[in-house]
Amino acid sequence: MIHSAPSPKIPKTYLAYLFDLDGTLVNSEPLKGKALALACQDYDSTTDYTIYQDVMGQDWPTVTQHFFAAANIKPDLNEFNQHFRLHYQTLLKEQLRLSKNLLPYLEHLAKLNCKIAVVSSAANWMIEQVLTQLKLEHFFDLIISQEDVSQHKPHPEAYLTALKKLNIKAKDALVFEDSFAGISAAQKAGCDVIAIRHEFNIKNDMSAAKTCLSDFKELLD
C-alpha cells in the first residue's frame, strides 16, 4: 500500500521547478521494467517485469543485479545494457506517454518568470529520446542527467548541481518526484517536494513529500 501525503493546494510560487523524468514527466517506469525483462529473455530466462517496482529509483547496478538474481543469469553488464537499450528505445517509441495534464502545467509554468529543469538519474540518451519524441525540449532551461553527477539519488548531488547552475536557493525551488530515493534527494538538498503517484510506484513511501498527486490538473484548478 502506498504511503502518501495529502493533496492541498501549493501555497506559494517558486523561482524554479525541477522535474524528475521517469514516472514524473512520463509513464516510462513500467516500460523500463519491461525492457529489463525482455533483455533477460535474450539470455533465455523469464522474469516478471513488475519486480522493477522493488528497486525503482535505485542505482543501475542495484536494478540490474535484482533482475539478474531473479532471472538466474550472469551476463556481461555492458552487453546486457545494449540489449536493454534496444528494447527500451522500441518501447518508448511505441508506448511513451506524458503524465496526466503535464503539458498544460508546463505551459502554465512557461508563462511565469521561473526556471524549469529536468533532474534525472537516467542516462542522457534516455532523457534526450523522451524530450525529443514528445517535443518537450523547449520547456527546460537545464537538464541534469546521470553523466552530470557522481552520486545517485538519494544523494542530493543532482539537485544541488541543478540549484547551483540555475543560481537558485533551495527554498525557492519545488521538486516533482515519484520515488522514495528521489524525494529523499530533493529534501536533503533543502527543496520542497511534490510526489507523483502512479500504478508502478506503490511500494515507494511518499509520506515525506509536501503533497502527493496523480494528475497535474490538481495544480491548475
mmCIF file of C-alpha atoms in Angstrom:
data_model
loop_
_atom_site.group_PDB
_atom_site.id
_atom_site.type_symbol
_atom_site.label_atom_id
_atom_site.label_comp_id
_atom_site.label_asym_id
_atom_site.label_seq_id
_atom_site.Cartn_x
_atom_site.Cartn_y
_atom_site.Cartn_z
ATOM 1 C CA MET A 1 0.000 0.000 0.000
ATOM 2 C CA ILE A 2 1.348 3.421 -0.965
ATOM 3 C CA HIS A 3 2.290 5.849 1.780
ATOM 4 C CA SER A 4 1.291 9.305 0.590
ATOM 5 C CA ALA A 5 0.820 12.852 1.742
ATOM 6 C CA PRO A 6 -2.473 14.768 1.414
ATOM 7 C CA SER A 7 -3.111 16.934 -1.645
ATOM 8 C CA PRO A 8 -3.575 20.589 -0.622
ATOM 9 C CA LYS A 9 -3.056 23.499 -2.990
ATOM 10 C CA ILE A 10 0.560 24.637 -3.273
ATOM 11 C CA PRO A 11 0.708 27.784 -1.117
ATOM 12 C CA LYS A 12 3.468 29.683 -2.929
ATOM 13 C CA THR A 13 5.083 30.389 -6.261
ATOM 14 C CA TYR A 14 8.662 29.198 -6.683
ATOM 15 C CA LEU A 15 11.533 30.579 -8.748
ATOM 16 C CA ALA A 16 12.421 27.140 -10.105
ATOM 17 C CA TYR A 17 10.505 23.932 -10.809
ATOM 18 C CA LEU A 18 12.632 20.794 -11.022
ATOM 19 C CA PHE A 19 11.218 17.595 -12.527
ATOM 20 C CA ASP A 20 12.432 14.046 -12.298
ATOM 21 C CA LEU A 21 11.917 12.258 -15.629
ATOM 22 C CA ASP A 22 10.817 8.629 -15.297
ATOM 23 C CA GLY A 23 7.379 8.272 -13.747
ATOM 24 C CA THR A 24 7.155 12.016 -13.145
ATOM 25 C CA LEU A 25 7.096 13.632 -16.578
ATOM 26 C CA VAL A 26 6.262 10.419 -18.421
ATOM 27 C CA ASN A 27 4.990 6.852 -17.924
ATOM 28 C CA SER A 28 8.421 5.270 -18.504
ATOM 29 C CA GLU A 29 8.847 3.322 -15.234
ATOM 30 C CA PRO A 30 6.868 0.229 -16.342
ATOM 31 C CA LEU A 31 8.481 0.480 -19.786
ATOM 32 C CA LYS A 32 11.904 0.333 -18.165
ATOM 33 C CA GLY A 33 10.827 -2.760 -16.226
ATOM 34 C CA LYS A 34 9.548 -4.396 -19.412
ATOM 35 C CA ALA A 35 12.796 -3.629 -21.247
ATOM 36 C CA LEU A 36 14.806 -5.185 -18.425
ATOM 37 C CA ALA A 37 12.673 -8.325 -18.535
ATOM 38 C CA LEU A 38 12.990 -8.524 -22.316
ATOM 39 C CA ALA A 39 16.760 -8.192 -22.044
ATOM 40 C CA CYS A 40 16.772 -11.102 -19.583
ATOM 41 C CA GLN A 41 14.692 -13.050 -22.092
ATOM 42 C CA ASP A 42 17.500 -12.575 -24.609
ATOM 43 C CA TYR A 43 19.553 -14.758 -22.264
ATOM 44 C CA ASP A 44 16.866 -17.470 -22.333
ATOM 45 C CA SER A 45 15.438 -16.549 -18.959
ATOM 46 C CA THR A 46 12.000 -15.322 -17.996
ATOM 47 C CA THR A 47 11.232 -12.867 -15.204
ATOM 48 C CA ASP A 48 8.269 -10.677 -14.276
ATOM 49 C CA TYR A 49 8.867 -7.050 -15.254
ATOM 50 C CA THR A 50 6.946 -5.857 -12.183
ATOM 51 C CA ILE A 51 9.892 -6.812 -9.950
ATOM 52 C CA TYR A 52 11.266 -3.445 -11.054
ATOM 53 C CA GLN A 53 8.844 -1.978 -8.510
ATOM 54 C CA ASP A 54 11.122 -3.359 -5.778
ATOM 55 C CA VAL A 55 14.145 -1.320 -6.938
ATOM 56 C CA MET A 56 12.574 1.628 -8.761
ATOM 57 C CA GLY A 57 14.568 4.798 -8.162
ATOM 58 C CA GLN A 58 17.721 2.954 -7.112
ATOM 59 C CA ASP A 59 21.052 2.993 -8.964
ATOM 60 C CA TRP A 60 21.520 0.955 -12.135
ATOM 61 C CA PRO A 61 23.880 -1.702 -10.657
ATOM 62 C CA THR A 62 21.267 -2.420 -7.967
ATOM 63 C CA VAL A 63 18.480 -2.584 -10.550
ATOM 64 C CA THR A 64 20.321 -4.905 -12.928
ATOM 65 C CA GLN A 65 21.577 -7.199 -10.157
ATOM 66 C CA HIS A 66 17.998 -7.517 -8.922
ATOM 67 C CA PHE A 67 16.926 -8.740 -12.354
ATOM 68 C CA PHE A 68 19.982 -10.966 -12.775
ATOM 69 C CA ALA A 69 19.215 -12.685 -9.466
ATOM 70 C CA ALA A 70 15.550 -13.166 -10.346
ATOM 71 C CA ALA A 71 16.403 -14.469 -13.809
ATOM 72 C CA ASN A 72 19.346 -16.551 -12.566
ATOM 73 C CA ILE A 73 21.724 -15.125 -15.170
ATOM 74 C CA LYS A 74 25.215 -13.613 -15.026
ATOM 75 C CA PRO A 75 25.626 -11.647 -18.248
ATOM 76 C CA ASP A 76 28.315 -9.138 -19.093
ATOM 77 C CA LEU A 77 26.820 -5.848 -17.938
ATOM 78 C CA ASN A 78 27.852 -3.835 -20.999
ATOM 79 C CA GLU A 79 26.379 -6.448 -23.310
ATOM 80 C CA PHE A 80 23.186 -6.625 -21.234
ATOM 81 C CA ASN A 81 22.899 -2.832 -21.348
ATOM 82 C CA GLN A 82 22.931 -2.945 -25.143
ATOM 83 C CA HIS A 83 20.079 -5.460 -25.151
ATOM 84 C CA PHE A 84 18.196 -3.286 -22.652
ATOM 85 C CA ARG A 85 18.737 -0.139 -24.704
ATOM 86 C CA LEU A 86 17.339 -1.672 -27.895
ATOM 87 C CA HIS A 87 14.221 -2.933 -26.107
ATOM 88 C CA TYR A 88 13.730 0.289 -24.168
ATOM 89 C CA GLN A 89 14.049 2.515 -27.217
ATOM 90 C CA THR A 90 11.442 0.416 -29.007
ATOM 91 C CA LEU A 91 9.030 0.548 -26.070
ATOM 92 C CA LEU A 92 9.488 4.311 -25.742
ATOM 93 C CA LYS A 93 8.646 4.779 -29.417
ATOM 94 C CA GLU A 94 5.534 2.604 -29.111
ATOM 95 C CA GLN A 95 4.143 3.313 -25.638
ATOM 96 C CA LEU A 96 5.583 6.537 -24.197
ATOM 97 C CA ARG A 97 3.010 8.989 -22.830
ATOM 98 C CA LEU A 98 3.047 12.199 -20.832
ATOM 99 C CA SER A 99 1.837 12.160 -17.240
ATOM 100 C CA LYS A 100 -1.757 13.337 -16.846
ATOM 101 C CA ASN A 101 -2.155 17.012 -17.779
ATOM 102 C CA LEU A 102 1.590 17.624 -17.673
ATOM 103 C CA LEU A 103 1.551 19.679 -20.869
ATOM 104 C CA PRO A 104 -0.955 22.306 -19.626
ATOM 105 C CA TYR A 105 1.047 22.589 -16.412
ATOM 106 C CA LEU A 106 4.337 23.116 -18.267
ATOM 107 C CA GLU A 107 2.618 25.714 -20.461
ATOM 108 C CA HIS A 108 1.412 27.423 -17.295
ATOM 109 C CA LEU A 109 4.935 27.477 -15.817
ATOM 110 C CA ALA A 110 6.377 28.768 -19.072
ATOM 111 C CA LYS A 111 4.302 31.927 -18.648
ATOM 112 C CA LEU A 112 5.821 32.598 -15.237
ATOM 113 C CA ASN A 113 9.155 34.238 -14.548
ATOM 114 C CA CYS A 114 10.728 30.974 -13.388
ATOM 115 C CA LYS A 115 13.270 28.346 -14.338
ATOM 116 C CA ILE A 116 12.272 24.805 -15.313
ATOM 117 C CA ALA A 117 14.655 21.844 -15.243
ATOM 118 C CA VAL A 118 14.861 18.088 -15.620
ATOM 119 C CA VAL A 119 16.874 16.466 -12.825
ATOM 120 C CA SER A 120 17.152 12.766 -13.516
ATOM 121 C CA SER A 121 19.357 9.786 -12.712
ATOM 122 C CA ALA A 122 18.667 8.456 -16.211
ATOM 123 C CA ALA A 123 21.364 8.388 -18.870
ATOM 124 C CA ASN A 124 21.467 11.369 -21.191
ATOM 125 C CA TRP A 125 20.335 9.303 -24.208
ATOM 126 C CA MET A 126 17.164 8.292 -22.364
ATOM 127 C CA ILE A 127 16.315 11.874 -21.456
ATOM 128 C CA GLU A 128 17.069 13.105 -24.955
ATOM 129 C CA GLN A 129 14.844 10.487 -26.599
ATOM 130 C CA VAL A 130 11.927 11.211 -24.263
ATOM 131 C CA LEU A 131 12.074 15.006 -24.579
ATOM 132 C CA THR A 132 12.647 14.934 -28.335
ATOM 133 C CA GLN A 133 9.970 12.335 -29.038
ATOM 134 C CA LEU A 134 7.351 14.265 -27.050
ATOM 135 C CA LYS A 135 8.598 17.683 -28.223
ATOM 136 C CA LEU A 136 9.258 18.976 -24.713
ATOM 137 C CA GLU A 137 12.829 20.278 -25.073
ATOM 138 C CA HIS A 138 11.848 23.941 -25.335
ATOM 139 C CA PHE A 139 10.282 23.966 -21.861
ATOM 140 C CA PHE A 140 13.513 23.271 -19.982
ATOM 141 C CA ASP A 141 16.293 25.681 -19.092
ATOM 142 C CA LEU A 142 18.543 22.924 -17.743
ATOM 143 C CA ILE A 143 18.914 19.142 -17.893
ATOM 144 C CA ILE A 144 20.842 17.186 -15.271
ATOM 145 C CA SER A 145 21.466 13.550 -16.191
ATOM 146 C CA GLN A 146 23.381 10.569 -14.862
ATOM 147 C CA GLU A 147 26.510 11.827 -16.622
ATOM 148 C CA ASP A 148 26.488 15.127 -14.711
ATOM 149 C CA VAL A 149 26.923 13.632 -11.225
ATOM 150 C CA SER A 150 28.947 11.004 -9.401
ATOM 151 C CA GLN A 151 26.342 10.180 -6.723
ATOM 152 C CA HIS A 152 22.937 8.639 -7.480
ATOM 153 C CA LYS A 153 19.718 9.671 -5.747
ATOM 154 C CA PRO A 154 19.000 9.543 -2.751
ATOM 155 C CA HIS A 155 22.250 11.521 -2.606
ATOM 156 C CA PRO A 156 21.345 15.196 -3.174
ATOM 157 C CA GLU A 157 24.141 15.895 -5.680
ATOM 158 C CA ALA A 158 21.851 16.079 -8.711
ATOM 159 C CA TYR A 159 19.597 18.677 -7.095
ATOM 160 C CA LEU A 160 22.465 20.624 -5.586
ATOM 161 C CA THR A 161 24.075 20.743 -9.028
ATOM 162 C CA ALA A 162 20.856 21.991 -10.605
ATOM 163 C CA LEU A 163 20.392 24.695 -7.971
ATOM 164 C CA LYS A 164 23.966 25.894 -8.457
ATOM 165 C CA LYS A 165 23.673 26.020 -12.242
ATOM 166 C CA LEU A 166 20.337 27.851 -12.042
ATOM 167 C CA ASN A 167 21.652 30.172 -9.295
ATOM 168 C CA ILE A 168 18.568 29.405 -7.213
ATOM 169 C CA LYS A 169 18.353 28.829 -3.455
ATOM 170 C CA ALA A 170 16.811 25.561 -2.299
ATOM 171 C CA LYS A 171 13.921 27.324 -0.549
ATOM 172 C CA ASP A 172 12.911 28.823 -3.894
ATOM 173 C CA ALA A 173 12.734 25.509 -5.764
ATOM 174 C CA LEU A 174 9.919 22.983 -5.991
ATOM 175 C CA VAL A 175 10.753 19.403 -6.979
ATOM 176 C CA PHE A 176 8.499 16.761 -8.543
ATOM 177 C CA GLU A 177 9.496 13.150 -7.844
ATOM 178 C CA ASP A 178 7.929 9.689 -7.998
ATOM 179 C CA SER A 179 10.301 7.590 -5.856
ATOM 180 C CA PHE A 180 11.408 7.472 -2.241
ATOM 181 C CA ALA A 181 15.031 7.896 -3.389
ATOM 182 C CA GLY A 182 14.154 10.989 -5.409
ATOM 183 C CA ILE A 183 12.103 12.559 -2.641
ATOM 184 C CA SER A 184 14.953 11.952 -0.196
ATOM 185 C CA ALA A 185 17.492 13.506 -2.567
ATOM 186 C CA ALA A 186 15.414 16.650 -3.045
ATOM 187 C CA GLN A 187 14.770 17.047 0.664
ATOM 188 C CA LYS A 188 18.445 16.588 1.507
ATOM 189 C CA ALA A 189 19.125 19.421 -0.937
ATOM 190 C CA GLY A 190 16.662 21.566 1.031
ATOM 191 C CA CYS A 191 13.834 21.697 -1.530
ATOM 192 C CA ASP A 192 10.091 21.277 -1.150
ATOM 193 C CA VAL A 193 8.828 18.154 -2.919
ATOM 194 C CA ILE A 194 5.593 17.066 -4.565
ATOM 195 C CA ALA A 195 5.221 13.309 -5.028
ATOM 196 C CA ILE A 196 3.676 11.944 -8.200
ATOM 197 C CA ARG A 197 1.530 8.838 -7.743
ATOM 198 C CA HIS A 198 1.198 6.196 -10.444
ATOM 199 C CA GLU A 199 0.380 2.494 -10.624
ATOM 200 C CA PHE A 200 4.012 1.429 -10.675
ATOM 201 C CA ASN A 201 5.346 3.190 -7.559
ATOM 202 C CA ILE A 202 3.019 1.653 -4.979
ATOM 203 C CA LYS A 203 5.977 0.338 -2.980
ATOM 204 C CA ASN A 204 7.523 3.789 -2.513
ATOM 205 C CA ASP A 205 6.970 5.757 0.689
ATOM 206 C CA MET A 206 5.693 9.209 -0.314
ATOM 207 C CA SER A 207 4.790 10.444 3.159
ATOM 208 C CA ALA A 208 7.698 12.883 3.425
ATOM 209 C CA ALA A 209 6.571 14.910 0.397
ATOM 210 C CA LYS A 210 4.798 18.230 0.813
ATOM 211 C CA THR A 211 1.839 16.860 -1.111
ATOM 212 C CA CYS A 212 1.013 13.962 -3.407
ATOM 213 C CA LEU A 213 -0.926 13.947 -6.667
ATOM 214 C CA SER A 214 -1.589 11.780 -9.706
ATOM 215 C CA ASP A 215 -2.763 14.462 -12.129
ATOM 216 C CA PHE A 216 -1.067 17.832 -12.738
ATOM 217 C CA LYS A 217 -4.520 19.300 -13.217
ATOM 218 C CA GLU A 218 -4.704 19.452 -9.417
ATOM 219 C CA LEU A 219 -2.152 22.286 -9.583
ATOM 220 C CA LEU A 220 -4.161 24.196 -12.185
ATOM 221 C CA ASP A 221 -7.622 24.121 -10.580
#
